[in-house]
CSV table of C-alpha atoms in Angstrom, one decimal:
chain,number,residue,atom,x,y,z
A,1,MET,CA,-8.3,51.9,31.1
A,2,ASN,CA,-6.9,55.2,30.0
A,3,SER,CA,-6.4,58.0,32.5
A,4,VAL,CA,-9.4,59.9,31.3
A,5,THR,CA,-12.9,59.1,32.6
A,6,ILE,CA,-15.7,57.5,30.6
A,7,SER,CA,-17.6,60.8,30.4
A,8,GLU,CA,-14.4,62.5,29.2
A,9,TYR,CA,-13.9,59.7,26.6
A,10,LEU,CA,-17.5,60.2,25.3
A,11,SER,CA,-17.2,63.9,25.1
A,12,ALA,CA,-13.8,63.8,23.4
A,13,LEU,CA,-15.0,61.6,20.5
A,14,ASP,CA,-16.7,64.3,18.6
A,15,GLN,CA,-14.6,67.3,19.8
A,16,HIS,CA,-12.4,67.2,16.7
A,17,PRO,CA,-14.6,66.1,13.7
A,18,ASN,CA,-11.6,65.5,11.4
A,19,SER,CA,-9.5,63.4,13.8
A,20,THR,CA,-9.2,59.6,14.3
A,21,TYR,CA,-9.7,58.9,18.0
A,22,LEU,CA,-8.2,55.9,19.8
A,23,TRP,CA,-9.3,54.3,23.1
A,24,TYR,CA,-7.7,51.3,24.8
A,25,SER,CA,-9.0,49.7,28.0
A,26,HIS,CA,-9.1,46.7,30.2
A,27,TYR,CA,-12.8,46.5,29.9
A,28,GLY,CA,-14.0,47.5,33.4
A,29,ASP,CA,-16.2,50.2,32.0
A,30,GLN,CA,-19.9,49.6,31.1
A,31,LEU,CA,-21.0,52.3,28.8
A,32,GLU,CA,-24.7,53.2,28.5
A,33,LEU,CA,-26.5,53.3,25.1
A,34,HIS,CA,-24.8,56.1,23.2
A,35,SER,CA,-23.8,57.3,19.7
A,36,HIS,CA,-21.3,59.5,18.1
A,37,HIS,CA,-20.5,61.1,14.7
A,38,LYS,CA,-17.6,58.8,13.9
A,39,GLY,CA,-17.5,55.2,12.7
A,40,GLN,CA,-16.1,52.8,15.2
A,41,LEU,CA,-13.9,49.7,15.1
A,42,THR,CA,-13.8,47.8,18.3
A,43,TYR,CA,-11.4,44.8,18.7
A,44,VAL,CA,-11.6,42.3,21.5
A,45,GLU,CA,-8.6,40.6,22.9
A,46,GLY,CA,-8.7,37.8,25.5
A,47,GLY,CA,-12.4,37.4,26.1
A,48,VAL,CA,-16.0,38.0,25.0
A,49,ILE,CA,-18.2,41.0,25.1
A,50,PHE,CA,-21.7,41.6,23.9
A,51,LEU,CA,-22.7,44.6,21.7
A,52,HIS,CA,-26.2,45.9,22.0
A,53,THR,CA,-28.0,48.3,19.7
A,54,GLU,CA,-31.6,49.4,20.0
A,55,ASP,CA,-32.9,46.4,18.2
A,56,ARG,CA,-30.1,43.7,18.1
A,57,SER,CA,-27.6,42.0,20.3
A,58,TYR,CA,-24.3,40.8,18.9
A,59,PHE,CA,-21.8,38.4,20.2
A,60,LEU,CA,-18.2,39.7,19.9
A,61,PRO,CA,-15.6,37.1,20.6
A,62,ALA,CA,-11.8,37.3,20.8
A,63,ARG,CA,-10.0,37.7,17.5
A,64,HIS,CA,-13.0,39.5,16.0
A,65,TYR,CA,-13.9,43.1,15.6
A,66,ALA,CA,-17.1,45.1,15.4
A,67,TRP,CA,-17.8,47.8,12.9
A,68,ILE,CA,-20.4,50.3,14.2
A,69,PRO,CA,-21.5,53.0,11.7
A,70,ALA,CA,-21.6,56.6,12.7
A,71,GLY,CA,-24.8,57.6,14.5
A,72,VAL,CA,-25.8,54.1,15.6
A,73,LYS,CA,-26.8,53.9,19.2
A,74,HIS,CA,-24.9,51.1,21.0
A,75,ARG,CA,-23.5,49.8,24.2
A,76,PHE,CA,-21.1,47.0,25.3
A,77,HIS,CA,-21.6,44.5,28.1
A,78,HIS,CA,-19.0,42.0,29.4
A,79,ARG,CA,-18.9,39.2,31.9
A,80,TYR,CA,-15.1,38.7,32.1
A,81,PRO,CA,-12.8,41.2,33.8
A,82,SER,CA,-9.8,40.1,31.7
A,83,VAL,CA,-11.2,41.4,28.5
A,84,LYS,CA,-9.1,44.0,26.7
A,85,VAL,CA,-10.7,46.3,24.1
A,86,ARG,CA,-9.1,48.5,21.4
A,87,THR,CA,-11.4,51.1,19.9
A,88,ILE,CA,-10.7,53.3,16.9
A,89,HIS,CA,-13.1,56.0,15.8
A,90,PHE,CA,-12.8,57.2,12.2
A,91,ASP,CA,-13.7,60.5,10.6
A,92,PRO,CA,-17.2,59.8,9.0
A,93,GLU,CA,-16.3,61.9,6.0
A,94,ARG,CA,-13.7,59.2,5.1
A,95,THR,CA,-16.0,56.2,5.3
A,96,GLU,CA,-17.9,56.4,2.0
A,97,ASP,CA,-17.8,52.7,1.1
A,98,ASP,CA,-21.1,50.8,1.7
A,99,PHE,CA,-19.1,48.5,4.0
A,100,PHE,CA,-19.0,51.3,6.6
A,101,LYS,CA,-22.7,51.9,6.6
A,102,LYS,CA,-23.6,48.4,8.0
A,103,MET,CA,-23.2,47.0,11.5
A,104,GLY,CA,-21.0,43.8,11.4
A,105,ILE,CA,-18.8,41.4,13.4
A,106,TYR,CA,-15.8,40.2,11.5
A,107,PRO,CA,-12.8,37.9,12.1
A,108,VAL,CA,-9.5,39.6,12.5
A,109,SER,CA,-6.9,38.5,9.9
A,110,ASN,CA,-3.2,38.2,10.7
A,111,LEU,CA,-2.5,41.4,8.8
A,112,LEU,CA,-5.2,43.4,10.6
A,113,LEU,CA,-4.1,41.9,14.0
A,114,GLU,CA,-0.5,43.1,13.4
A,115,MET,CA,-1.8,46.6,12.5
A,116,LEU,CA,-4.0,46.7,15.6
A,117,LEU,CA,-1.1,45.7,17.8
A,118,PHE,CA,1.1,48.3,16.2
A,119,SER,CA,-1.5,51.0,16.9
A,120,GLU,CA,-1.3,50.4,20.6
A,121,ARG,CA,1.4,53.0,20.9
A,122,TRP,CA,-1.1,55.8,20.2
A,123,HIS,CA,-4.0,57.2,22.2
A,124,GLY,CA,-6.5,60.0,21.9
A,125,ASP,CA,-6.8,62.3,18.8
A,126,LEU,CA,-4.7,61.7,15.7
A,127,PHE,CA,-5.0,64.4,13.0
A,128,PRO,CA,-4.6,64.4,9.2
A,129,GLY,CA,-1.0,65.0,8.2
A,130,SER,CA,0.5,62.8,10.9
A,131,LYS,CA,2.1,59.4,10.1
A,132,ALA,CA,-0.1,57.7,12.8
A,133,TYR,CA,-3.3,59.1,11.1
A,134,ASP,CA,-2.1,57.9,7.7
A,135,PHE,CA,-1.3,54.5,9.1
A,136,LEU,CA,-4.8,54.1,10.6
A,137,ASN,CA,-6.4,55.5,7.5
A,138,THR,CA,-4.7,52.8,5.5
A,139,MET,CA,-5.9,50.2,7.9
A,140,LYS,CA,-9.5,51.5,7.5
A,141,ASN,CA,-9.3,51.4,3.7
A,142,ILE,CA,-8.4,47.7,3.6
A,143,LEU,CA,-11.3,46.7,5.9
A,144,PRO,CA,-13.8,46.2,3.0
A,145,LEU,CA,-11.2,44.1,1.2
A,146,ILE,CA,-10.4,41.7,4.0
A,147,SER,CA,-13.7,41.6,5.9
A,148,LEU,CA,-15.8,39.5,3.5
A,149,HIS,CA,-17.5,37.1,5.9
A,150,PRO,CA,-19.3,38.7,8.9
A,151,LEU,CA,-20.2,36.5,11.9
A,152,PRO,CA,-23.7,35.4,10.8
A,153,ILE,CA,-25.5,35.7,14.1
A,154,ALA,CA,-27.4,38.5,15.9
A,155,LEU,CA,-30.4,38.4,18.2
A,156,PRO,CA,-33.3,40.8,18.0
A,157,THR,CA,-34.3,42.5,21.2
A,158,THR,CA,-37.3,44.3,22.5
A,159,ASP,CA,-38.6,46.3,25.5
A,160,ASN,CA,-42.2,45.0,24.9
A,161,MET,CA,-43.6,44.4,28.3
A,162,ARG,CA,-45.4,41.2,27.2
A,163,LEU,CA,-42.5,39.5,25.5
A,164,ARG,CA,-39.5,40.8,27.4
A,165,PRO,CA,-40.0,38.6,30.4
A,166,VAL,CA,-40.2,35.6,28.1
A,167,LEU,CA,-36.9,36.4,26.5
A,168,VAL,CA,-35.2,36.8,29.9
A,169,TYR,CA,-36.6,33.5,31.0
A,170,ILE,CA,-35.2,31.8,27.9
A,171,HIS,CA,-31.7,33.1,28.6
A,172,GLN,CA,-31.9,32.1,32.2
A,173,HIS,CA,-33.2,28.5,31.5
A,174,ILE,CA,-31.4,27.8,28.2
A,175,ALA,CA,-30.6,24.2,29.2
A,176,ASP,CA,-34.3,23.4,29.8
A,177,ASN,CA,-36.7,21.8,27.4
A,178,LEU,CA,-38.2,25.1,26.1
A,179,THR,CA,-41.3,24.9,23.9
A,180,LEU,CA,-44.1,27.3,23.1
A,181,ASP,CA,-46.3,25.1,25.4
A,182,VAL,CA,-43.9,25.3,28.3
A,183,LEU,CA,-43.4,29.1,28.0
A,184,GLY,CA,-47.1,29.7,27.4
A,185,LYS,CA,-48.0,28.0,30.6
A,186,GLU,CA,-45.3,29.8,32.5
A,187,PHE,CA,-46.4,33.3,31.3
A,188,GLY,CA,-50.1,32.7,30.7
A,189,PHE,CA,-50.1,32.7,26.9
A,190,SER,CA,-51.6,30.3,24.4
A,191,GLU,CA,-49.1,28.8,22.0
A,192,ARG,CA,-50.7,30.6,19.1
A,193,THR,CA,-50.5,34.0,20.9
A,194,LEU,CA,-46.8,33.5,22.0
A,195,SER,CA,-45.9,32.4,18.5
A,196,ARG,CA,-47.5,35.5,17.0
A,197,LEU,CA,-45.6,37.8,19.5
A,198,PHE,CA,-42.3,36.4,18.3
A,199,LYS,CA,-43.2,36.9,14.7
A,200,THR,CA,-44.7,40.3,15.0
A,201,ILE,CA,-42.4,41.9,17.6
A,202,LEU,CA,-39.1,40.2,16.8
A,203,ASN,CA,-39.8,39.3,13.2
A,204,MET,CA,-38.5,35.9,13.9
A,205,PRO,CA,-40.1,32.5,14.7
A,206,PHE,CA,-39.8,31.3,18.3
A,207,PHE,CA,-37.7,28.2,17.4
A,208,GLN,CA,-35.2,30.4,15.4
A,209,TYR,CA,-34.8,32.7,18.3
A,210,LEU,CA,-34.2,29.8,20.7
A,211,LYS,CA,-31.7,28.2,18.3
A,212,LEU,CA,-29.7,31.4,17.9
A,213,THR,CA,-29.7,32.0,21.7
A,214,ARG,CA,-28.4,28.5,22.3
A,215,ILE,CA,-25.6,28.8,19.7
A,216,ILE,CA,-24.5,32.2,21.1
A,217,LYS,CA,-24.3,30.7,24.6
A,218,ALA,CA,-22.4,27.8,23.2
A,219,MET,CA,-19.9,30.1,21.6
A,220,GLU,CA,-19.3,31.8,24.9
A,221,TYR,CA,-18.7,28.4,26.5
A,222,LEU,CA,-16.4,27.4,23.7
A,223,ILE,CA,-14.2,30.4,24.2
A,224,LYS,CA,-14.2,30.9,28.0
A,225,GLU,CA,-14.9,27.6,29.7
A,226,ASP,CA,-12.8,24.4,30.0
A,227,LEU,CA,-15.7,22.1,29.0
A,228,SER,CA,-16.0,19.3,26.5
A,229,ILE,CA,-18.2,19.6,23.5
A,230,SER,CA,-20.7,17.2,25.1
A,231,GLU,CA,-20.9,19.2,28.3
A,232,ILE,CA,-21.4,22.4,26.3
A,233,ALA,CA,-24.2,20.8,24.2
A,234,TYR,CA,-26.0,19.7,27.4
A,235,ARG,CA,-25.6,23.1,29.0
A,236,VAL,CA,-27.3,24.8,26.0
A,237,GLY,CA,-30.2,22.4,25.8
A,238,TYR,CA,-29.1,19.6,23.4
A,239,ASN,CA,-29.2,16.0,24.3
A,240,SER,CA,-27.4,14.9,21.1
A,241,ILE,CA,-23.9,16.0,20.4
A,242,SER,CA,-24.4,15.5,16.6
A,243,ALA,CA,-27.6,17.6,16.7
A,244,PHE,CA,-25.7,20.4,18.5
A,245,SER,CA,-22.7,20.1,16.1
A,246,ASN,CA,-25.0,20.1,13.0
A,247,THR,CA,-27.0,23.1,14.2
A,248,PHE,CA,-23.8,25.0,15.0
A,249,TYR,CA,-22.4,24.2,11.6
A,250,SER,CA,-25.6,25.3,9.8
A,251,ILE,CA,-25.4,28.7,11.4
A,252,MET,CA,-21.6,29.3,11.7
A,253,GLY,CA,-20.3,27.4,8.7
A,254,GLN,CA,-17.8,25.6,11.0
A,255,ARG,CA,-17.9,22.9,13.6
A,256,PRO,CA,-17.7,23.7,17.3
A,257,THR,CA,-14.2,22.4,17.6
A,258,GLU,CA,-13.1,24.5,14.6
A,259,PHE,CA,-14.6,27.6,16.2
A,260,GLN,CA,-12.9,26.7,19.5
A,261,GLN,CA,-9.5,26.3,17.8
A,262,LEU,CA,-9.7,29.6,15.9
A,263,ASN,CA,-10.4,31.4,19.2
A,264,GLY,CA,-7.4,30.1,21.0
A,265,THR,CA,-8.7,27.2,23.1
A,266,ILE,CA,-7.9,23.5,22.9
A,267,PRO,CA,-10.9,21.2,22.3
A,268,GLU,CA,-11.3,18.1,24.4
A,269,GLU,CA,-13.3,16.3,21.8
A,270,ARG,CA,-13.4,16.2,18.0
A,271,ILE,CA,-16.6,15.9,16.1
């Protein structure tokens, strides 16, 4: 973490509206929900973090970055102390392209990775006219050109008092045989009522929510745990490796082993 405190970091972001502001940390800090006037690029190295907005949760793995538009409330959550995070906040007046108006998680190309690594020599405010500012402005300008395929997965969230405990239970029992009938009996809902809650509050059918939750958990295992594909499939509620692999592919556009390889781990099985 930098020598400044988290509160100093947050207050410094908007102190100079025309600057680009950089923050680099070993991610021991857990920021509360907040927003700022600058667009934000956050790159994850060596781990996994979760990005939460007011209505969505995003999975942000290693070798990916998040783009967070100016003004969007967000917070990060991590489970691994080794995670390193590089965050760059850009002047909102210089992010006119439609790309910068949408939240997204994108893979980091080799070109972008080299630019991010080069930027580690700078911290804090960088102002127009400096070579460092020009370098980062160039990096920002190429993002719409090289970030064409966002990670196609995000979970809706809610503070609804009826549905929230059900969602927590799903995350805590992801390996179980979870059905509307099982959850309805656990929380005192009819299947019809519970199905309606998912559709009206989350705008998503129950089984779609369950499938996405399982795939997100599988992605976390694929990156951080030394487990075989069959072990991961079982831990996220699949009895069939082929069913798990096919579901993963239908969502991610790649097999679990391919995702594992791209994120720097060595698969124990090939599917």
